[in-house]
mmCIF file of C-alpha atoms in Angstrom:
data_model
loop_
_atom_site.group_PDB
_atom_site.id
_atom_site.type_symbol
_atom_site.label_atom_id
_atom_site.label_comp_id
_atom_site.label_asym_id
_atom_site.label_seq_id
_atom_site.Cartn_x
_atom_site.Cartn_y
_atom_site.Cartn_z
ATOM 1 C CA UNK A 1456 22.857 -19.740 -6.871
ATOM 2 C CA UNK A 1457 24.764 -16.787 -5.614
ATOM 3 C CA UNK A 1458 23.071 -14.572 -2.987
ATOM 4 C CA UNK A 1459 23.860 -10.801 -1.568
ATOM 5 C CA UNK A 1460 22.821 -9.748 1.744
ATOM 6 C CA UNK A 1461 22.433 -6.216 2.866
ATOM 7 C CA UNK A 1462 21.551 -6.360 6.531
ATOM 8 C CA UNK A 1463 21.045 -2.858 6.982
ATOM 9 C CA UNK A 1464 17.660 -1.261 5.453
ATOM 10 C CA UNK A 1465 18.260 2.214 6.211
ATOM 11 C CA UNK A 1466 21.311 4.061 7.714
ATOM 12 C CA UNK A 1467 21.984 7.832 8.632
ATOM 13 C CA UNK A 1468 24.889 9.949 8.734
ATOM 14 C CA UNK A 1469 25.930 13.444 9.766
ATOM 15 C CA UNK A 1470 27.368 15.540 6.950
ATOM 16 C CA UNK A 1471 30.922 15.095 6.856
ATOM 17 C CA UNK A 1472 31.226 12.150 9.067
ATOM 18 C CA UNK A 1473 32.075 8.595 7.763
ATOM 19 C CA UNK A 1474 29.663 5.864 7.345
ATOM 20 C CA UNK A 1475 29.867 1.898 6.564
ATOM 21 C CA UNK A 1476 27.482 0.225 4.616
ATOM 22 C CA UNK A 1477 27.374 -3.547 5.147
ATOM 23 C CA UNK A 1478 27.187 -6.218 2.590
ATOM 24 C CA UNK A 1479 28.117 -10.025 2.592
ATOM 25 C CA UNK A 1480 27.644 -12.812 -0.207
ATOM 26 C CA UNK A 1481 27.563 -16.364 -0.821
ATOM 27 C CA UNK A 1482 29.494 -18.107 -3.479
ATOM 28 C CA UNK A 1483 31.417 -21.281 -4.059
ATOM 29 C CA UNK A 1484 33.589 -19.446 -6.839
ATOM 30 C CA UNK A 1485 37.009 -17.763 -6.599
ATOM 31 C CA UNK A 1486 37.131 -15.529 -9.428
ATOM 32 C CA UNK A 1487 34.324 -12.918 -9.467
ATOM 33 C CA UNK A 1488 33.609 -8.931 -9.332
ATOM 34 C CA UNK A 1489 31.846 -6.967 -6.636
ATOM 35 C CA UNK A 1490 30.194 -3.630 -7.126
ATOM 36 C CA UNK A 1491 28.409 -1.070 -5.071
ATOM 37 C CA UNK A 1492 26.075 0.906 -7.028
ATOM 38 C CA UNK A 1493 24.431 4.227 -6.008
ATOM 39 C CA UNK A 1494 20.786 4.904 -7.112
ATOM 40 C CA UNK A 1495 19.358 8.574 -6.628
ATOM 41 C CA UNK A 1496 15.809 9.394 -6.676
ATOM 42 C CA UNK A 1497 16.093 9.472 -10.366
ATOM 43 C CA UNK A 1498 16.356 5.671 -10.061
ATOM 44 C CA UNK A 1499 19.631 5.782 -12.283
ATOM 45 C CA UNK A 1500 22.328 3.161 -11.380
ATOM 46 C CA UNK A 1501 25.319 4.884 -10.896
ATOM 47 C CA UNK A 1502 28.715 2.664 -10.308
ATOM 48 C CA UNK A 1503 30.446 3.686 -7.352
ATOM 49 C CA UNK A 1504 33.002 1.314 -6.930
ATOM 50 C CA UNK A 1505 34.435 -2.336 -8.078
ATOM 51 C CA UNK A 1506 36.594 -4.673 -6.677
ATOM 52 C CA UNK A 1507 38.166 -7.770 -8.584
ATOM 53 C CA UNK A 1508 38.471 -10.972 -6.204
ATOM 54 C CA UNK A 1509 41.705 -11.628 -7.129
ATOM 55 C CA UNK A 1510 43.198 -8.532 -6.012
ATOM 56 C CA UNK A 1511 43.824 -8.303 -2.427
ATOM 57 C CA UNK A 1512 44.220 -4.523 -2.360
ATOM 58 C CA UNK A 1513 40.850 -2.697 -1.218
ATOM 59 C CA UNK A 1514 39.446 -0.453 -3.900
ATOM 60 C CA UNK A 1515 39.273 3.339 -3.446
ATOM 61 C CA UNK A 1516 37.539 5.735 -5.514
ATOM 62 C CA UNK A 1517 37.951 9.479 -4.022
ATOM 63 C CA UNK A 1518 35.899 9.376 -0.858
ATOM 64 C CA UNK A 1519 34.718 5.961 -1.285
ATOM 65 C CA UNK A 1520 36.527 2.910 -0.218
ATOM 66 C CA UNK A 1521 35.704 -0.928 0.312
ATOM 67 C CA UNK A 1522 36.599 -3.513 2.734
ATOM 68 C CA UNK A 1523 36.946 -6.673 0.918
ATOM 69 C CA UNK A 1524 37.186 -9.843 3.059
ATOM 70 C CA UNK A 1525 37.283 -12.538 0.604
ATOM 71 C CA UNK A 1526 37.450 -15.429 3.365
ATOM 72 C CA UNK A 1527 34.660 -13.801 5.254
ATOM 73 C CA UNK A 1528 32.795 -13.046 1.805
ATOM 74 C CA UNK A 1529 32.087 -9.780 2.790
ATOM 75 C CA UNK A 1530 32.369 -6.558 0.987
ATOM 76 C CA UNK A 1531 31.335 -3.233 2.982
ATOM 77 C CA UNK A 1532 31.592 0.247 1.365
ATOM 78 C CA UNK A 1533 32.761 3.214 3.320
ATOM 79 C CA UNK A 1534 32.080 7.006 2.512
ATOM 80 C CA UNK A 1535 34.136 9.492 4.032
ATOM 81 C CA UNK A 1536 33.577 13.168 4.510
ATOM 82 C CA UNK A 1537 29.915 12.311 3.635
ATOM 83 C CA UNK A 1538 28.004 15.113 1.626
ATOM 84 C CA UNK A 1539 24.309 15.921 1.031
ATOM 85 C CA UNK A 1540 24.465 14.487 -2.830
ATOM 86 C CA UNK A 1541 25.394 11.014 -1.211
ATOM 87 C CA UNK A 1542 21.870 10.560 -0.359
ATOM 88 C CA UNK A 1543 20.523 7.660 -2.287
ATOM 89 C CA UNK A 1544 19.849 3.724 -2.074
ATOM 90 C CA UNK A 1545 23.047 1.992 -2.279
ATOM 91 C CA UNK A 1546 23.176 -1.660 -3.816
ATOM 92 C CA UNK A 1547 25.756 -4.416 -3.149
ATOM 93 C CA UNK A 1548 25.966 -6.515 -6.489
ATOM 94 C CA UNK A 1549 28.083 -9.534 -7.241
ATOM 95 C CA UNK A 1550 29.115 -10.497 -10.981
ATOM 96 C CA UNK A 1551 29.373 -14.602 -11.850
ATOM 97 C CA UNK A 1552 32.675 -15.532 -12.633
ATOM 98 C CA UNK A 1553 33.548 -14.631 -16.134
ATOM 99 C CA UNK A 1554 32.296 -16.791 -18.989
ATOM 100 C CA UNK A 1555 32.086 -16.443 -22.543
ATOM 101 C CA UNK A 1556 28.202 -16.115 -22.488
ATOM 102 C CA UNK A 1557 27.004 -14.381 -19.635
ATOM 103 C CA UNK A 1558 28.086 -11.872 -16.696
ATOM 104 C CA UNK A 1559 24.969 -11.235 -14.755
ATOM 105 C CA UNK A 1560 24.968 -9.374 -11.634
ATOM 106 C CA UNK A 1561 23.037 -10.616 -8.581
ATOM 107 C CA UNK A 1562 21.766 -7.470 -6.135
ATOM 108 C CA UNK A 1563 21.217 -6.893 -2.634
ATOM 109 C CA UNK A 1564 18.004 -5.667 -1.287
ATOM 110 C CA UNK A 1565 19.929 -2.019 -1.026
ATOM 111 C CA UNK A 1566 20.652 0.231 1.974
ATOM 112 C CA UNK A 1567 18.900 3.629 2.190
ATOM 113 C CA UNK A 1568 21.313 6.165 3.108
ATOM 114 C CA UNK A 1569 20.207 9.742 4.659
ATOM 115 C CA UNK A 1570 22.600 12.404 5.387
ATOM 116 C CA UNK A 1571 21.688 14.675 8.073
ATOM 117 C CA UNK A 1572 22.850 18.358 7.516
ATOM 118 C CA UNK B 875 31.921 8.363 -21.958
ATOM 119 C CA UNK B 876 29.922 5.794 -23.857
ATOM 120 C CA UNK B 877 26.496 5.538 -22.847
ATOM 121 C CA UNK B 878 23.510 3.145 -22.690
ATOM 122 C CA UNK B 879 20.634 4.843 -24.085
ATOM 123 C CA UNK B 880 16.803 3.569 -23.348
ATOM 124 C CA UNK B 881 13.403 4.930 -24.911
ATOM 125 C CA UNK B 882 11.208 5.721 -23.719
ATOM 126 C CA UNK B 883 11.839 7.156 -20.420
ATOM 127 C CA UNK B 884 8.316 6.461 -19.081
ATOM 128 C CA UNK B 885 5.559 4.489 -20.632
ATOM 129 C CA UNK B 886 2.027 3.839 -19.444
ATOM 130 C CA UNK B 887 0.008 1.107 -20.962
ATOM 131 C CA UNK B 888 -3.283 -0.711 -20.459
ATOM 132 C CA UNK B 889 -3.376 -4.196 -19.138
ATOM 133 C CA UNK B 890 -3.271 -6.549 -21.798
ATOM 134 C CA UNK B 891 -1.575 -4.218 -24.160
ATOM 135 C CA UNK B 892 1.799 -5.213 -25.770
ATOM 136 C CA UNK B 893 4.939 -2.797 -25.215
ATOM 137 C CA UNK B 894 8.450 -2.522 -26.576
ATOM 138 C CA UNK B 895 11.155 -1.210 -24.528
ATOM 139 C CA UNK B 896 14.434 -0.092 -26.420
ATOM 140 C CA UNK B 897 17.886 0.080 -25.537
ATOM 141 C CA UNK B 898 21.125 0.902 -27.670
ATOM 142 C CA UNK B 899 23.754 -0.641 -25.836
ATOM 143 C CA UNK B 900 27.506 0.745 -25.998
ATOM 144 C CA UNK B 901 28.817 0.008 -29.506
ATOM 145 C CA UNK B 902 31.912 -2.383 -28.544
ATOM 146 C CA UNK B 903 29.700 -4.331 -25.943
ATOM 147 C CA UNK B 904 29.205 -7.950 -26.546
ATOM 148 C CA UNK B 905 26.746 -8.845 -24.026
ATOM 149 C CA UNK B 906 23.267 -7.326 -23.227
ATOM 150 C CA UNK B 907 20.927 -7.433 -20.244
ATOM 151 C CA UNK B 908 17.726 -6.711 -18.981
ATOM 152 C CA UNK B 909 16.866 -5.947 -15.511
ATOM 153 C CA UNK B 910 13.775 -5.103 -13.630
ATOM 154 C CA UNK B 911 13.205 -3.009 -10.317
ATOM 155 C CA UNK B 912 9.747 -3.137 -8.652
ATOM 156 C CA UNK B 913 9.206 0.128 -6.782
ATOM 157 C CA UNK B 914 11.173 -0.241 -3.547
ATOM 158 C CA UNK B 915 12.333 -3.470 -4.181
ATOM 159 C CA UNK B 916 15.845 -4.782 -5.192
ATOM 160 C CA UNK B 917 17.035 -4.750 -8.876
ATOM 161 C CA UNK B 918 16.371 -8.414 -10.615
ATOM 162 C CA UNK B 919 17.972 -10.041 -13.650
ATOM 163 C CA UNK B 920 15.595 -10.955 -16.435
ATOM 164 C CA UNK B 921 17.744 -12.007 -19.273
ATOM 165 C CA UNK B 922 21.299 -12.314 -20.857
ATOM 166 C CA UNK B 923 21.961 -12.215 -24.815
ATOM 167 C CA UNK B 924 25.157 -12.802 -26.500
ATOM 168 C CA UNK B 925 25.868 -13.760 -29.780
ATOM 169 C CA UNK B 926 22.334 -13.139 -31.288
ATOM 170 C CA UNK B 927 20.680 -15.718 -28.611
ATOM 171 C CA UNK B 928 19.635 -15.753 -25.062
ATOM 172 C CA UNK B 929 22.375 -17.032 -22.704
ATOM 173 C CA UNK B 930 20.388 -17.082 -19.584
ATOM 174 C CA UNK B 931 17.015 -15.850 -18.376
ATOM 175 C CA UNK B 932 15.593 -16.062 -14.803
ATOM 176 C CA UNK B 933 12.128 -17.440 -13.557
ATOM 177 C CA UNK B 934 10.710 -14.084 -14.141
ATOM 178 C CA UNK B 935 11.407 -14.056 -17.725
ATOM 179 C CA UNK B 936 8.347 -16.307 -18.948
ATOM 180 C CA UNK B 937 6.719 -16.552 -22.209
ATOM 181 C CA UNK B 938 5.260 -13.121 -22.329
ATOM 182 C CA UNK B 939 8.787 -11.671 -22.494
ATOM 183 C CA UNK B 940 10.864 -11.888 -25.386
ATOM 184 C CA UNK B 941 14.020 -10.089 -26.352
ATOM 185 C CA UNK B 942 15.516 -9.169 -29.887
ATOM 186 C CA UNK B 943 18.386 -7.432 -31.330
ATOM 187 C CA UNK B 944 16.965 -6.698 -34.901
ATOM 188 C CA UNK B 945 19.877 -4.510 -36.139
ATOM 189 C CA UNK B 946 23.435 -4.049 -35.202
ATOM 190 C CA UNK B 947 22.708 -1.179 -32.619
ATOM 191 C CA UNK B 948 19.063 -1.880 -31.092
ATOM 192 C CA UNK B 949 18.342 -4.022 -28.368
ATOM 193 C CA UNK B 950 14.598 -4.425 -27.401
ATOM 194 C CA UNK B 951 12.509 -6.309 -24.878
ATOM 195 C CA UNK B 952 8.926 -6.965 -25.753
ATOM 196 C CA UNK B 953 6.063 -7.864 -23.120
ATOM 197 C CA UNK B 954 3.307 -9.452 -24.849
ATOM 198 C CA UNK B 955 0.275 -8.829 -22.783
ATOM 199 C CA UNK B 956 1.300 -6.466 -19.755
ATOM 200 C CA UNK B 957 -0.420 -7.240 -16.231
ATOM 201 C CA UNK B 958 -0.711 -4.702 -13.303
ATOM 202 C CA UNK B 959 2.520 -6.451 -11.465
ATOM 203 C CA UNK B 960 4.684 -5.796 -14.750
ATOM 204 C CA UNK B 961 4.824 -2.204 -13.435
ATOM 205 C CA UNK B 962 8.289 -1.590 -12.610
ATOM 206 C CA UNK B 963 11.685 0.402 -13.899
ATOM 207 C CA UNK B 964 13.140 -1.825 -16.394
ATOM 208 C CA UNK B 965 17.058 -1.383 -16.918
ATOM 209 C CA UNK B 966 19.138 -2.216 -20.048
ATOM 210 C CA UNK B 967 22.566 -2.963 -19.440
ATOM 211 C CA UNK B 968 25.715 -4.029 -21.471
ATOM 212 C CA UNK B 969 29.333 -5.470 -20.946
ATOM 213 C CA UNK B 970 32.281 -6.548 -22.419
ATOM 214 C CA UNK B 971 34.330 -9.583 -21.219
ATOM 215 C CA UNK B 972 35.780 -9.220 -17.825
ATOM 216 C CA UNK B 973 35.401 -5.384 -18.493
ATOM 217 C CA UNK B 974 32.912 -2.549 -18.064
ATOM 218 C CA UNK B 975 29.458 -2.932 -17.217
ATOM 219 C CA UNK B 976 27.183 -0.039 -17.921
ATOM 220 C CA UNK B 977 23.575 0.435 -17.233
ATOM 221 C CA UNK B 978 21.167 2.903 -19.269
ATOM 222 C CA UNK B 979 19.183 5.058 -17.398
ATOM 223 C CA UNK B 980 15.635 3.071 -17.365
ATOM 224 C CA UNK B 981 12.243 3.169 -18.749
ATOM 225 C CA UNK B 982 9.502 3.104 -15.884
ATOM 226 C CA UNK B 983 6.679 1.117 -16.957
ATOM 227 C CA UNK B 984 3.020 1.550 -15.580
ATOM 228 C CA UNK B 985 0.630 -0.573 -16.701
ATOM 229 C CA UNK B 986 -2.859 0.509 -15.577
#
């Protein structure tokens, strides 16, 4: 079974600074997807960024970017120019290789990010 | 942008009662899921549903749970006899093959 590990239960960063959240995963597959989800106090799951394993180029969405190291099975999230609204729980997630009947997600335990004004 | 709609947003029920959580997935999505998040813990997969049948279920999804797609739009999760430990946030999600994956805003279930 796939596992996703987030080794940082909590992180904090000064407003406008850069922070990196770590995620590692374990899989024997070569074709899969990786995601970072943000969960604010409302507990809604908001997609931040996604990465297809077959793509070598790291995904970027505005201030959010990833460092995807396939061989090392590492998928870190970098948040640049941190803003107060970035404060939330961040979950790393692995999506099983596409098969015609199921594309479930496996989540890590999350990292709580605090932004210091 | 299309949304996954969940109702109710919050439900309080007495232990032993049956509850039905409702979801309206995105209309052209083919895969449907329920996930659970106990307060302060990670999001856990419960069940996936494709082509009107369960395609995979986790160890959590025991006989007290069932899912149904009663019509072309709704997707429901029934918990037959609720326990205190069923108190959690329940998320519905839907996806297309190799495509977008969208979560609903969740139903907070409180069992008292």
